[in-house]
Amino acid sequence: VRSRGLGDVYKRQAVISGLFWLLATPIPAQNTKSSQSEILSGTWLLTAELDPNPVLPETIVLLGDFTREGGFSSSSDLPGIPVAGPFLTLGEGHGSWQRVGHGRFRLETWRLAKSILDGSLFGLAKGQADVVVDGKTGLLEGEITLQLLFPDLTPAAPPEVGVLTGVRLGPEPATP
């Protein structure tokens, strides 16, 4: 029977410690948005063309900023344009986006709807769009639905449907 020397004990402890360290070290999750987020992230000039309706203008121009992490903020020509007749104005938009396929994204944005008369809160405007970004041309296109809601999130008017198009402003995203 061979007795183990002190060197063998140290080697065994080193191997066990190394295995324990490997098992205990968290493996970072894969970034599923990586290169796909590059397609959408940045600043875009967006145009919503809505079907004729009594609530919103038929054309709305937006400046949208998409983060790589899935955030979205936008400003538009709506604060200066009365909606729902001449009674309401909409604030800046805040929302999020998700990748739902190769070059395909779902966007959601919320805006405060306030009375033009006294500035009181009327409700919210919710926008949702399913868009495709063409990787070759860099153009964005999809369907958008806008809905005016009361503060309790019940509909204040029927949803308005249209087409959302966009073009990236500024430099193209860096390629990984």
Tab-separated table of N, CA and C in Angstrom:
chain	number	residue	atom	x	y	z
A	1	VAL	N	0.857	-1.168	0.000
A	1	VAL	CA	0.000	0.000	0.000
A	1	VAL	C	0.900	1.226	0.000
A	2	ARG	N	0.622	2.072	-0.928
A	2	ARG	CA	1.422	3.280	-1.062
A	2	ARG	C	0.775	4.400	-0.260
A	3	SER	N	1.564	5.090	0.498
A	3	SER	CA	1.012	6.214	1.251
A	3	SER	C	1.137	7.488	0.403
A	4	ARG	N	0.172	8.319	0.581
A	4	ARG	CA	0.168	9.568	-0.184
A	4	ARG	C	1.052	10.576	0.517
A	5	GLY	N	1.830	11.223	-0.285
A	5	GLY	CA	2.697	12.252	0.256
A	5	GLY	C	1.953	13.577	0.345
A	6	LEU	N	2.615	14.506	0.961
A	6	LEU	CA	2.033	15.827	1.134
A	6	LEU	C	1.771	16.497	-0.217
A	7	GLY	N	2.615	16.272	-1.230
A	7	GLY	CA	2.430	16.852	-2.557
A	7	GLY	C	1.158	16.349	-3.211
A	8	ASP	N	0.842	15.045	-3.038
A	8	ASP	CA	-0.385	14.490	-3.619
A	8	ASP	C	-1.622	15.124	-2.984
A	9	VAL	N	-1.582	15.390	-1.700
A	9	VAL	CA	-2.710	16.005	-0.999
A	9	VAL	C	-2.934	17.421	-1.530
A	10	TYR	N	-1.844	18.177	-1.705
A	10	TYR	CA	-1.969	19.540	-2.229
A	10	TYR	C	-2.524	19.547	-3.654
A	11	LYS	N	-2.053	18.594	-4.486
A	11	LYS	CA	-2.540	18.510	-5.861
A	11	LYS	C	-4.040	18.206	-5.873
A	12	ARG	N	-4.424	17.267	-5.021
A	12	ARG	CA	-5.838	16.901	-4.962
A	12	ARG	C	-6.687	18.086	-4.499
A	13	GLN	N	-6.215	18.816	-3.480
A	13	GLN	CA	-6.942	19.990	-3.002
A	13	GLN	C	-7.021	21.066	-4.085
A	14	ALA	N	-5.949	21.231	-4.857
A	14	ALA	CA	-5.945	22.232	-5.924
A	14	ALA	C	-6.954	21.869	-7.008
A	15	VAL	N	-7.023	20.574	-7.371
A	15	VAL	CA	-7.980	20.131	-8.387
A	15	VAL	C	-9.408	20.321	-7.878
A	16	ILE	N	-9.663	19.929	-6.639
A	16	ILE	CA	-11.003	20.076	-6.060
A	16	ILE	C	-11.369	21.556	-5.964
A	17	SER	N	-10.438	22.409	-5.527
A	17	SER	CA	-10.714	23.848	-5.441
A	17	SER	C	-11.010	24.432	-6.813
A	18	GLY	N	-10.233	24.010	-7.821
A	18	GLY	CA	-10.457	24.503	-9.185
A	18	GLY	C	-11.819	24.094	-9.717
A	19	LEU	N	-12.207	22.832	-9.485
A	19	LEU	CA	-13.522	22.377	-9.929
A	19	LEU	C	-14.633	23.123	-9.198
A	20	PHE	N	-14.454	23.330	-7.907
A	20	PHE	CA	-15.455	24.059	-7.139
A	20	PHE	C	-15.593	25.487	-7.667
A	21	TRP	N	-14.453	26.133	-7.965
A	21	TRP	CA	-14.478	27.503	-8.485
A	21	TRP	C	-15.215	27.544	-9.826
A	22	LEU	N	-14.944	26.588	-10.715
A	22	LEU	CA	-15.621	26.543	-12.013
A	22	LEU	C	-17.129	26.356	-11.856
A	23	LEU	N	-17.521	25.477	-10.928
A	23	LEU	CA	-18.946	25.232	-10.726
A	23	LEU	C	-19.638	26.411	-10.044
A	24	ALA	N	-18.903	27.125	-9.195
A	24	ALA	CA	-19.517	28.222	-8.438
A	24	ALA	C	-19.552	29.531	-9.225
A	25	THR	N	-18.741	29.638	-10.289
A	25	THR	CA	-18.706	30.872	-11.067
A	25	THR	C	-19.911	30.925	-11.983
A	26	PRO	N	-20.734	31.984	-11.863
A	26	PRO	CA	-21.910	32.078	-12.728
A	26	PRO	C	-21.494	32.291	-14.186
A	27	ILE	N	-22.202	31.643	-15.069
A	27	ILE	CA	-21.964	31.812	-16.498
A	27	ILE	C	-22.928	32.883	-16.975
A	28	PRO	N	-22.404	33.934	-17.602
A	28	PRO	CA	-23.307	34.990	-18.039
A	28	PRO	C	-24.299	34.474	-19.072
A	29	ALA	N	-25.539	34.946	-18.961
A	29	ALA	CA	-26.569	34.556	-19.918
A	29	ALA	C	-26.228	35.141	-21.276
A	30	GLN	N	-26.597	34.428	-22.324
A	30	GLN	CA	-26.379	34.943	-23.661
A	30	GLN	C	-27.268	36.141	-23.885
A	31	ASN	N	-26.721	37.151	-24.502
A	31	ASN	CA	-27.506	38.335	-24.817
A	31	ASN	C	-28.281	38.060	-26.093
A	32	THR	N	-29.568	37.742	-25.962
A	32	THR	CA	-30.374	37.392	-27.125
A	32	THR	C	-30.663	38.593	-27.997
A	33	LYS	N	-30.421	39.808	-27.488
A	33	LYS	CA	-30.674	40.993	-28.297
A	33	LYS	C	-29.427	41.444	-29.043
A	34	SER	N	-28.264	40.900	-28.725
A	34	SER	CA	-26.975	41.344	-29.236
A	34	SER	C	-27.039	42.003	-30.607
A	35	SER	N	-26.770	41.253	-31.668
A	35	SER	CA	-26.697	41.870	-32.989
A	35	SER	C	-28.062	42.363	-33.448
A	36	GLN	N	-29.130	41.730	-33.013
A	36	GLN	CA	-30.459	42.182	-33.404
A	36	GLN	C	-30.780	43.531	-32.786
A	37	SER	N	-30.279	43.803	-31.572
A	37	SER	CA	-30.549	45.103	-30.964
A	37	SER	C	-29.806	46.193	-31.724
A	38	GLU	N	-28.687	45.827	-32.330
A	38	GLU	CA	-27.944	46.797	-33.123
A	38	GLU	C	-28.799	47.303	-34.279
A	39	ILE	N	-29.660	46.451	-34.806
A	39	ILE	CA	-30.499	46.836	-35.932
A	39	ILE	C	-31.475	47.939	-35.519
A	40	LEU	N	-32.009	47.886	-34.309
A	40	LEU	CA	-33.036	48.822	-33.873
A	40	LEU	C	-32.487	49.975	-33.034
A	41	SER	N	-31.429	49.745	-32.255
A	41	SER	CA	-30.969	50.785	-31.327
A	41	SER	C	-30.529	52.033	-32.076
A	42	GLY	N	-30.814	53.172	-31.463
A	42	GLY	CA	-30.458	54.451	-32.058
A	42	GLY	C	-31.683	55.345	-32.217
A	43	THR	N	-31.511	56.415	-32.961
A	43	THR	CA	-32.573	57.401	-33.157
A	43	THR	C	-33.189	57.221	-34.534
A	44	TRP	N	-34.511	57.255	-34.575
A	44	TRP	CA	-35.270	57.030	-35.807
A	44	TRP	C	-36.266	58.154	-36.027
A	45	LEU	N	-36.477	58.498	-37.282
A	45	LEU	CA	-37.569	59.374	-37.675
A	45	LEU	C	-38.698	58.452	-38.123
A	46	LEU	N	-39.816	58.484	-37.391
A	46	LEU	CA	-40.931	57.568	-37.623
A	46	LEU	C	-42.152	58.345	-38.091
A	47	THR	N	-42.941	57.729	-38.949
A	47	THR	CA	-44.186	58.332	-39.405
A	47	THR	C	-45.296	57.313	-39.274
A	48	ALA	N	-46.359	57.682	-38.569
A	48	ALA	CA	-47.551	56.838	-38.458
A	48	ALA	C	-48.609	57.414	-39.393
A	49	GLU	N	-49.065	56.611	-40.336
A	49	GLU	CA	-50.150	56.990	-41.250
A	49	GLU	C	-51.372	56.207	-40.800
A	50	LEU	N	-52.366	56.910	-40.247
A	50	LEU	CA	-53.561	56.259	-39.698
A	50	LEU	C	-54.721	56.334	-40.674
A	51	ASP	N	-55.617	55.378	-40.541
A	51	ASP	CA	-56.859	55.441	-41.298
A	51	ASP	C	-57.615	56.688	-40.860
A	52	PRO	N	-58.430	57.285	-41.742
A	52	PRO	CA	-59.224	58.455	-41.329
A	52	PRO	C	-60.056	58.128	-40.089
A	53	ASN	N	-60.035	59.061	-39.109
A	53	ASN	CA	-60.730	58.833	-37.843
A	53	ASN	C	-61.024	60.171	-37.188
A	54	PRO	N	-61.958	60.193	-36.226
A	54	PRO	CA	-62.307	61.461	-35.566
A	54	PRO	C	-61.436	61.796	-34.357
A	55	VAL	N	-60.501	60.915	-33.979
A	55	VAL	CA	-59.755	61.100	-32.734
A	55	VAL	C	-58.343	61.642	-32.953
A	56	LEU	N	-57.591	61.043	-33.867
A	56	LEU	CA	-56.185	61.400	-34.060
A	56	LEU	C	-55.940	61.920	-35.470
A	57	PRO	N	-54.888	62.728	-35.652
A	57	PRO	CA	-54.540	63.151	-36.997
A	57	PRO	C	-54.183	61.933	-37.850
A	58	GLU	N	-54.359	62.046	-39.149
A	58	GLU	CA	-54.061	60.909	-40.027
A	58	GLU	C	-52.561	60.676	-40.180
A	59	THR	N	-51.743	61.694	-39.981
A	59	THR	CA	-50.283	61.556	-40.053
A	59	THR	C	-49.678	62.097	-38.767
A	60	ILE	N	-48.847	61.275	-38.139
A	60	ILE	CA	-48.147	61.668	-36.916
A	60	ILE	C	-46.660	61.426	-37.159
A	61	VAL	N	-45.841	62.430	-36.911
A	61	VAL	CA	-44.392	62.317	-37.081
A	61	VAL	C	-43.764	62.217	-35.692
A	62	LEU	N	-42.889	61.220	-35.527
A	62	LEU	CA	-42.258	60.969	-34.231
A	62	LEU	C	-40.742	60.896	-34.376
A	63	LEU	N	-40.051	61.279	-33.325
A	63	LEU	CA	-38.621	61.085	-33.210
A	63	LEU	C	-38.455	60.058	-32.096
A	64	GLY	N	-37.997	58.862	-32.437
A	64	GLY	CA	-37.905	57.783	-31.457
A	64	GLY	C	-36.469	57.414	-31.151
A	65	ASP	N	-36.199	57.119	-29.890
A	65	ASP	CA	-34.867	56.709	-29.458
A	65	ASP	C	-34.973	55.344	-28.793
A	66	PHE	N	-34.338	54.340	-29.389
A	66	PHE	CA	-34.379	52.966	-28.903
A	66	PHE	C	-33.040	52.617	-28.258
A	67	THR	N	-33.085	52.104	-27.025
A	67	THR	CA	-31.859	51.679	-26.359
A	67	THR	C	-31.597	50.213	-26.680
A	68	ARG	N	-30.367	49.780	-26.506
A	68	ARG	CA	-30.022	48.367	-26.728
A	68	ARG	C	-30.703	47.465	-25.703
A	69	GLU	N	-31.037	48.025	-24.542
A	69	GLU	CA	-31.618	47.235	-23.460
A	69	GLU	C	-33.123	47.057	-23.587
A	70	GLY	N	-33.741	47.662	-24.578
A	70	GLY	CA	-35.174	47.480	-24.763
A	70	GLY	C	-36.028	48.667	-24.359
A	71	GLY	N	-35.427	49.803	-24.055
A	71	GLY	CA	-36.191	51.000	-23.727
A	71	GLY	C	-36.488	51.817	-24.975
A	72	PHE	N	-37.494	52.663	-24.870
A	72	PHE	CA	-37.926	53.451	-26.013
A	72	PHE	C	-38.528	54.749	-25.501
A	73	SER	N	-38.099	55.865	-26.040
A	73	SER	CA	-38.740	57.142	-25.735
A	73	SER	C	-38.960	57.872	-27.050
A	74	SER	N	-39.987	58.698	-27.072
A	74	SER	CA	-40.276	59.403	-28.320
A	74	SER	C	-40.900	60.759	-28.050
A	75	SER	N	-40.660	61.638	-28.975
A	75	SER	CA	-41.358	62.917	-28.999
A	75	SER	C	-42.049	62.981	-30.350
A	76	SER	N	-43.038	63.835	-30.465
A	76	SER	CA	-43.782	63.890	-31.717
A	76	SER	C	-44.350	65.271	-31.936
A	77	ASP	N	-45.026	65.409	-33.061
A	77	ASP	CA	-45.711	66.664	-33.326
A	77	ASP	C	-47.060	66.720	-32.613
A	78	LEU	N	-47.411	65.682	-31.859
A	78	LEU	CA	-48.705	65.656	-31.169
A	78	LEU	C	-48.874	66.701	-30.067
A	79	PRO	N	-47.831	67.056	-29.286
A	79	PRO	CA	-48.088	68.070	-28.252
A	79	PRO	C	-48.634	69.370	-28.824
A	80	GLY	N	-48.328	69.673	-30.070
A	80	GLY	CA	-48.838	70.893	-30.670
A	80	GLY	C	-50.109	70.686	-31.469
A	81	ILE	N	-50.539	69.437	-31.604
A	81	ILE	CA	-51.729	69.140	-32.408
A	81	ILE	C	-52.833	68.626	-31.490
A	82	PRO	N	-53.978	69.291	-31.456
A	82	PRO	CA	-55.076	68.794	-30.631
A	82	PRO	C	-55.567	67.436	-31.144
A	83	VAL	N	-55.931	66.559	-30.222
A	83	VAL	CA	-56.488	65.256	-30.578
A	83	VAL	C	-57.874	65.137	-29.954
A	84	ALA	N	-58.617	64.156	-30.391
A	84	ALA	CA	-59.991	63.939	-29.931
A	84	ALA	C	-60.784	65.230	-30.103
A	85	GLY	N	-60.757	65.711	-31.329
A	85	GLY	CA	-61.324	67.032	-31.577
A	85	GLY	C	-60.299	68.030	-31.070
A	86	PRO	N	-60.694	69.202	-30.658
A	86	PRO	CA	-59.720	70.170	-30.134
A	86	PRO	C	-59.601	70.113	-28.614
A	87	PHE	N	-59.809	68.945	-28.010
A	87	PHE	CA	-59.931	68.890	-26.546
A	87	PHE	C	-58.709	68.367	-25.805
A	88	LEU	N	-57.880	67.547	-26.438
A	88	LEU	CA	-56.779	66.911	-25.722
A	88	LEU	C	-55.450	67.159	-26.414
A	89	THR	N	-54.380	67.036	-25.641
A	89	THR	CA	-53.029	67.034	-26.188
A	89	THR	C	-52.285	65.875	-25.536
A	90	LEU	N	-51.336	65.294	-26.272
A	90	LEU	CA	-50.595	64.133	-25.789
A	90	LEU	C	-49.164	64.521	-25.461
A	91	GLY	N	-48.647	63.955	-24.371
A	91	GLY	CA	-47.280	64.228	-23.946
A	91	GLY	C	-46.272	63.344	-24.660
A	92	GLU	N	-45.054	63.362	-24.145
A	92	GLU	CA	-43.971	62.554	-24.708
A	92	GLU	C	-44.246	61.071	-24.449
A	93	GLY	N	-43.707	60.215	-25.313
A	93	GLY	CA	-43.938	58.782	-25.176
A	93	GLY	C	-42.793	58.068	-24.478
A	94	HIS	N	-43.144	57.082	-23.681
A	94	HIS	CA	-42.173	56.231	-22.989
A	94	HIS	C	-42.629	54.792	-23.152
A	95	GLY	N	-41.694	53.896	-23.436
A	95	GLY	CA	-42.120	52.524	-23.633
A	95	GLY	C	-40.963	51.555	-23.719
A	96	SER	N	-41.235	50.461	-24.417
A	96	SER	CA	-40.248	49.394	-24.521
A	96	SER	C	-40.389	48.691	-25.865
A	97	TRP	N	-39.398	47.867	-26.172
A	97	TRP	CA	-39.438	47.054	-27.377
A	97	TRP	C	-38.887	45.671	-27.058
A	98	GLN	N	-39.306	44.696	-27.853
A	98	GLN	CA	-38.822	43.312	-27.727
A	98	GLN	C	-38.540	42.769	-29.109
A	99	ARG	N	-37.508	41.964	-29.217
A	99	ARG	CA	-37.261	41.251	-30.469
A	99	ARG	C	-38.182	40.044	-30.483
A	100	VAL	N	-38.908	39.848	-31.575
A	100	VAL	CA	-39.836	38.712	-31.678
A	100	VAL	C	-39.478	37.794	-32.839
A	101	GLY	N	-38.376	38.057	-33.497
A	101	GLY	CA	-37.909	37.247	-34.613
A	101	GLY	C	-36.754	37.966	-35.273
A	102	HIS	N	-36.181	37.361	-36.297
A	102	HIS	CA	-35.052	37.975	-36.982
A	102	HIS	C	-35.496	39.269	-37.664
A	103	GLY	N	-34.994	40.401	-37.180
A	103	GLY	CA	-35.343	41.703	-37.730
A	103	GLY	C	-36.758	42.149	-37.416
A	104	ARG	N	-37.461	41.429	-36.528
A	104	ARG	CA	-38.862	41.740	-36.187
A	104	ARG	C	-38.926	42.171	-34.720
A	105	PHE	N	-39.714	43.237	-34.474
A	105	PHE	CA	-39.778	43.812	-33.130
A	105	PHE	C	-41.208	44.209	-32.789
A	106	ARG	N	-41.525	44.141	-31.498
A	106	ARG	CA	-42.809	44.625	-30.982
A	106	ARG	C	-42.512	45.842	-30.113
A	107	LEU	N	-43.157	46.957	-30.433
A	107	LEU	CA	-42.959	48.216	-29.722
A	107	LEU	C	-44.210	48.558	-28.928
A	108	GLU	N	-44.019	49.171	-27.771
A	108	GLU	CA	-45.165	49.657	-26.998
A	108	GLU	C	-44.772	50.980	-26.365
A	109	THR	N	-45.644	51.972	-26.493
A	109	THR	CA	-45.369	53.288	-25.912
A	109	THR	C	-46.626	53.833	-25.241
A	110	TRP	N	-46.423	54.645	-24.222
A	110	TRP	CA	-47.513	55.257	-23.461
A	110	TRP	C	-47.295	56.759	-23.414
A	111	ARG	N	-48.387	57.516	-23.477
A	111	ARG	CA	-48.354	58.977	-23.382
A	111	ARG	C	-49.491	59.445	-22.471
A	112	LEU	N	-49.270	60.543	-21.777
A	112	LEU	CA	-50.344	61.160	-21.004
A	112	LEU	C	-51.235	61.958	-21.948
A	113	ALA	N	-52.531	61.869	-21.757
A	113	ALA	CA	-53.506	62.659	-22.522
A	113	ALA	C	-54.098	63.682	-21.560
A	114	LYS	N	-53.897	64.974	-21.861
A	114	LYS	CA	-54.358	66.038	-20.966
A	114	LYS	C	-55.338	66.962	-21.675
A	115	SER	N	-56.198	67.568	-20.874
A	115	SER	CA	-57.170	68.529	-21.380
A	115	SER	C	-56.453	69.803	-21.815
A	116	ILE	N	-56.809	70.305	-22.996
A	116	ILE	CA	-56.252	71.574	-23.452
A	116	ILE	C	-56.811	72.720	-22.615
A	117	LEU	N	-58.027	72.558	-22.129
A	117	LEU	CA	-58.684	73.636	-21.395
A	117	LEU	C	-58.029	73.939	-20.060
A	118	ASP	N	-57.789	72.891	-19.233
A	118	ASP	CA	-57.241	73.157	-17.906
A	118	ASP	C	-56.004	72.326	-17.554
A	119	GLY	N	-55.510	71.527	-18.488
A	119	GLY	CA	-54.311	70.726	-18.242
A	119	GLY	C	-54.534	69.504	-17.380
A	120	SER	N	-55.791	69.208	-17.040
A	120	SER	CA	-56.054	68.041	-16.184
A	120	SER	C	-55.870	66.745	-16.984
A	121	LEU	N	-55.568	65.687	-16.256
A	121	LEU	CA	-55.350	64.382	-16.882
A	121	LEU	C	-56.672	63.812	-17.375
A	122	PHE	N	-56.734	63.515	-18.653
A	122	PHE	CA	-57.899	62.857	-19.235
A	122	PHE	C	-57.710	61.345	-19.201
A	123	GLY	N	-56.507	60.891	-19.514
A	123	GLY	CA	-56.222	59.464	-19.564
A	123	GLY	C	-54.858	59.217	-20.170
A	124	LEU	N	-54.761	58.126	-20.913
A	124	LEU	CA	-53.493	57.709	-21.513
A	124	LEU	C	-53.712	57.368	-22.976
A	125	ALA	N	-52.656	57.491	-23.744
A	125	ALA	CA	-52.663	57.011	-25.118
A	125	ALA	C	-51.640	55.883	-25.197
A	126	LYS	N	-52.078	54.728	-25.665
A	126	LYS	CA	-51.208	53.558	-25.778
A	126	LYS	C	-50.973	53.271	-27.256
A	127	GLY	N	-49.712	53.105	-27.611
A	127	GLY	CA	-49.364	52.743	-28.977
A	127	GLY	C	-48.660	51.401	-28.997
A	128	GLN	N	-49.044	50.531	-29.915
A	128	GLN	CA	-48.377	49.237	-30.092
A	128	GLN	C	-48.110	49.050	-31.569
A	129	ALA	N	-46.921	48.529	-31.884
A	129	ALA	CA	-46.576	48.296	-33.284
A	129	ALA	C	-45.760	47.019	-33.402
A	130	ASP	N	-46.016	46.283	-34.459
A	130	ASP	CA	-45.193	45.146	-34.849
A	130	ASP	C	-44.482	45.567	-36.120
A	131	VAL	N	-43.144	45.634	-36.051
A	131	VAL	CA	-42.379	46.179	-37.165
A	131	VAL	C	-41.289	45.219	-37.614
A	132	VAL	N	-40.847	45.436	-38.831
A	132	VAL	CA	-39.719	44.709	-39.407
A	132	VAL	C	-38.694	45.753	-39.806
A	133	VAL	N	-37.423	45.494	-39.465
A	133	VAL	CA	-36.339	46.360	-39.899
A	133	VAL	C	-35.556	45.599	-40.961
A	134	ASP	N	-35.491	46.156	-42.157
A	134	ASP	CA	-34.756	45.542	-43.255
A	134	ASP	C	-33.265	45.759	-43.005
A	135	GLY	N	-32.530	44.675	-42.810
A	135	GLY	CA	-31.104	44.762	-42.507
A	135	GLY	C	-30.287	45.367	-43.638
A	136	LYS	N	-30.761	45.291	-44.869
A	136	LYS	CA	-30.014	45.830	-46.012
A	136	LYS	C	-30.273	47.324	-46.204
A	137	THR	N	-31.538	47.715	-46.157
A	137	THR	CA	-31.879	49.124	-46.397
A	137	THR	C	-31.914	49.939	-45.110
A	138	GLY	N	-32.088	49.273	-43.977
A	138	GLY	CA	-32.188	49.978	-42.703
A	138	GLY	C	-33.534	50.640	-42.484
A	139	LEU	N	-34.521	50.326	-43.321
A	139	LEU	CA	-35.847	50.926	-43.179
A	139	LEU	C	-36.716	50.090	-42.248
A	140	LEU	N	-37.596	50.754	-41.528
A	140	LEU	CA	-38.521	50.121	-40.587
A	140	LEU	C	-39.930	50.262	-41.148
A	141	GLU	N	-40.720	49.185	-41.033
A	141	GLU	CA	-42.112	49.252	-41.477
A	141	GLU	C	-42.938	48.234	-40.709
A	142	GLY	N	-44.182	48.600	-40.417
A	142	GLY	CA	-45.072	47.686	-39.727
A	142	GLY	C	-46.428	48.305	-39.477
A	143	GLU	N	-47.231	47.566	-38.715
A	143	GLU	CA	-48.580	48.028	-38.380
A	143	GLU	C	-48.575	48.621	-36.984
A	144	ILE	N	-49.312	49.725	-36.818
A	144	ILE	CA	-49.406	50.385	-35.515
A	144	ILE	C	-50.878	50.491	-35.115
A	145	THR	N	-51.117	50.339	-33.821
A	145	THR	CA	-52.453	50.535	-33.253
A	145	THR	C	-52.317	51.545	-32.124
A	146	LEU	N	-53.135	52.591	-32.173
A	146	LEU	CA	-53.148	53.611	-31.124
A	146	LEU	C	-54.505	53.593	-30.446
A	147	GLN	N	-54.506	53.688	-29.115
A	147	GLN	CA	-55.756	53.629	-28.357
A	147	GLN	C	-55.748	54.694	-27.277
A	148	LEU	N	-56.822	55.459	-27.216
A	148	LEU	CA	-57.008	56.452	-26.165
A	148	LEU	C	-57.764	55.778	-25.023
A	149	LEU	N	-57.207	55.859	-23.806
A	149	LEU	CA	-57.765	55.161	-22.645
A	149	LEU	C	-58.067	56.146	-21.515
A	150	PHE	N	-59.080	55.814	-20.718
A	150	PHE	CA	-59.333	56.552	-19.484
A	150	PHE	C	-58.264	56.145	-18.461
A	151	PRO	N	-58.115	56.885	-17.349
A	151	PRO	CA	-57.105	56.527	-16.352
A	151	PRO	C	-57.228	55.099	-15.814
A	152	ASP	N	-58.441	54.523	-15.812
A	152	ASP	CA	-58.597	53.144	-15.332
A	152	ASP	C	-58.297	52.128	-16.433
A	153	LEU	N	-57.763	52.603	-17.565
A	153	LEU	CA	-57.344	51.805	-18.723
A	153	LEU	C	-58.489	51.220	-19.544
A	154	THR	N	-59.712	51.691	-19.316
A	154	THR	CA	-60.822	51.298	-20.192
A	154	THR	C	-60.781	52.192	-21.427
A	155	PRO	N	-61.205	51.678	-22.591
A	155	PRO	CA	-61.124	52.459	-23.827
A	155	PRO	C	-61.997	53.721	-23.778
A	156	ALA	N	-61.413	54.838	-24.212
A	156	ALA	CA	-62.148	56.094	-24.329
A	156	ALA	C	-62.613	56.294	-25.769
A	157	ALA	N	-62.019	55.532	-26.680
A	157	ALA	CA	-62.365	55.608	-28.101
A	157	ALA	C	-61.920	54.298	-28.745
A	158	PRO	N	-62.477	53.971	-29.903
A	158	PRO	CA	-62.025	52.757	-30.596
A	158	PRO	C	-60.549	52.867	-30.977
A	159	PRO	N	-59.844	51.740	-31.093
A	159	PRO	CA	-58.436	51.801	-31.502
A	159	PRO	C	-58.310	52.311	-32.937
A	160	GLU	N	-57.245	53.037	-33.187
A	160	GLU	CA	-56.941	53.540	-34.523
A	160	GLU	C	-55.775	52.737	-35.079
A	161	VAL	N	-55.885	52.283	-36.316
A	161	VAL	CA	-54.888	51.396	-36.925
A	161	VAL	C	-54.259	52.098	-38.121
A	162	GLY	N	-52.982	51.810	-38.343
A	162	GLY	CA	-52.300	52.392	-39.493
A	162	GLY	C	-50.963	51.731	-39.749
A	163	VAL	N	-50.152	52.407	-40.525
A	163	VAL	CA	-48.828	51.910	-40.908
A	163	VAL	C	-47.770	52.798	-40.275
A	164	LEU	N	-46.746	52.155	-39.703
A	164	LEU	CA	-45.615	52.872	-39.121
A	164	LEU	C	-44.403	52.626	-40.004
A	165	THR	N	-43.760	53.691	-40.442
A	165	THR	CA	-42.525	53.578	-41.218
A	165	THR	C	-41.449	54.391	-40.534
A	166	GLY	N	-40.195	54.059	-40.799
A	166	GLY	CA	-39.124	54.804	-40.167
A	166	GLY	C	-37.806	54.666	-40.885
A	167	VAL	N	-36.959	55.644	-40.631
A	167	VAL	CA	-35.601	55.651	-41.155
A	167	VAL	C	-34.666	56.066	-40.024
A	168	ARG	N	-33.520	55.389	-39.947
A	168	ARG	CA	-32.544	55.686	-38.891
A	168	ARG	C	-31.889	57.037	-39.169
A	169	LEU	N	-31.685	57.805	-38.121
A	169	LEU	CA	-30.962	59.072	-38.224
A	169	LEU	C	-29.568	58.872	-37.662
A	170	GLY	N	-28.597	59.516	-38.211
A	170	GLY	CA	-27.237	59.418	-37.678
A	170	GLY	C	-26.521	58.206	-38.222
A	171	PRO	N	-25.389	57.880	-37.595
A	171	PRO	CA	-24.556	56.791	-38.116
A	171	PRO	C	-25.215	55.428	-37.944
A	172	GLU	N	-24.831	54.524	-38.813
A	172	GLU	CA	-25.293	53.147	-38.718
A	172	GLU	C	-24.739	52.533	-37.438
A	173	PRO	N	-25.409	51.522	-36.886
A	173	PRO	CA	-24.897	50.879	-35.672
A	173	PRO	C	-23.610	50.137	-35.963
A	174	ALA	N	-22.787	50.008	-34.940
A	174	ALA	CA	-21.535	49.263	-35.082
A	174	ALA	C	-21.847	47.793	-35.260
A	175	THR	N	-21.090	47.118	-36.090
A	175	THR	CA	-21.295	45.671	-36.260
A	175	THR	C	-20.427	44.937	-35.268
A	176	PRO	N	-20.977	43.872	-34.684
A	176	PRO	CA	-20.186	43.146	-33.650
A	176	PRO	C	-19.035	42.406	-34.244
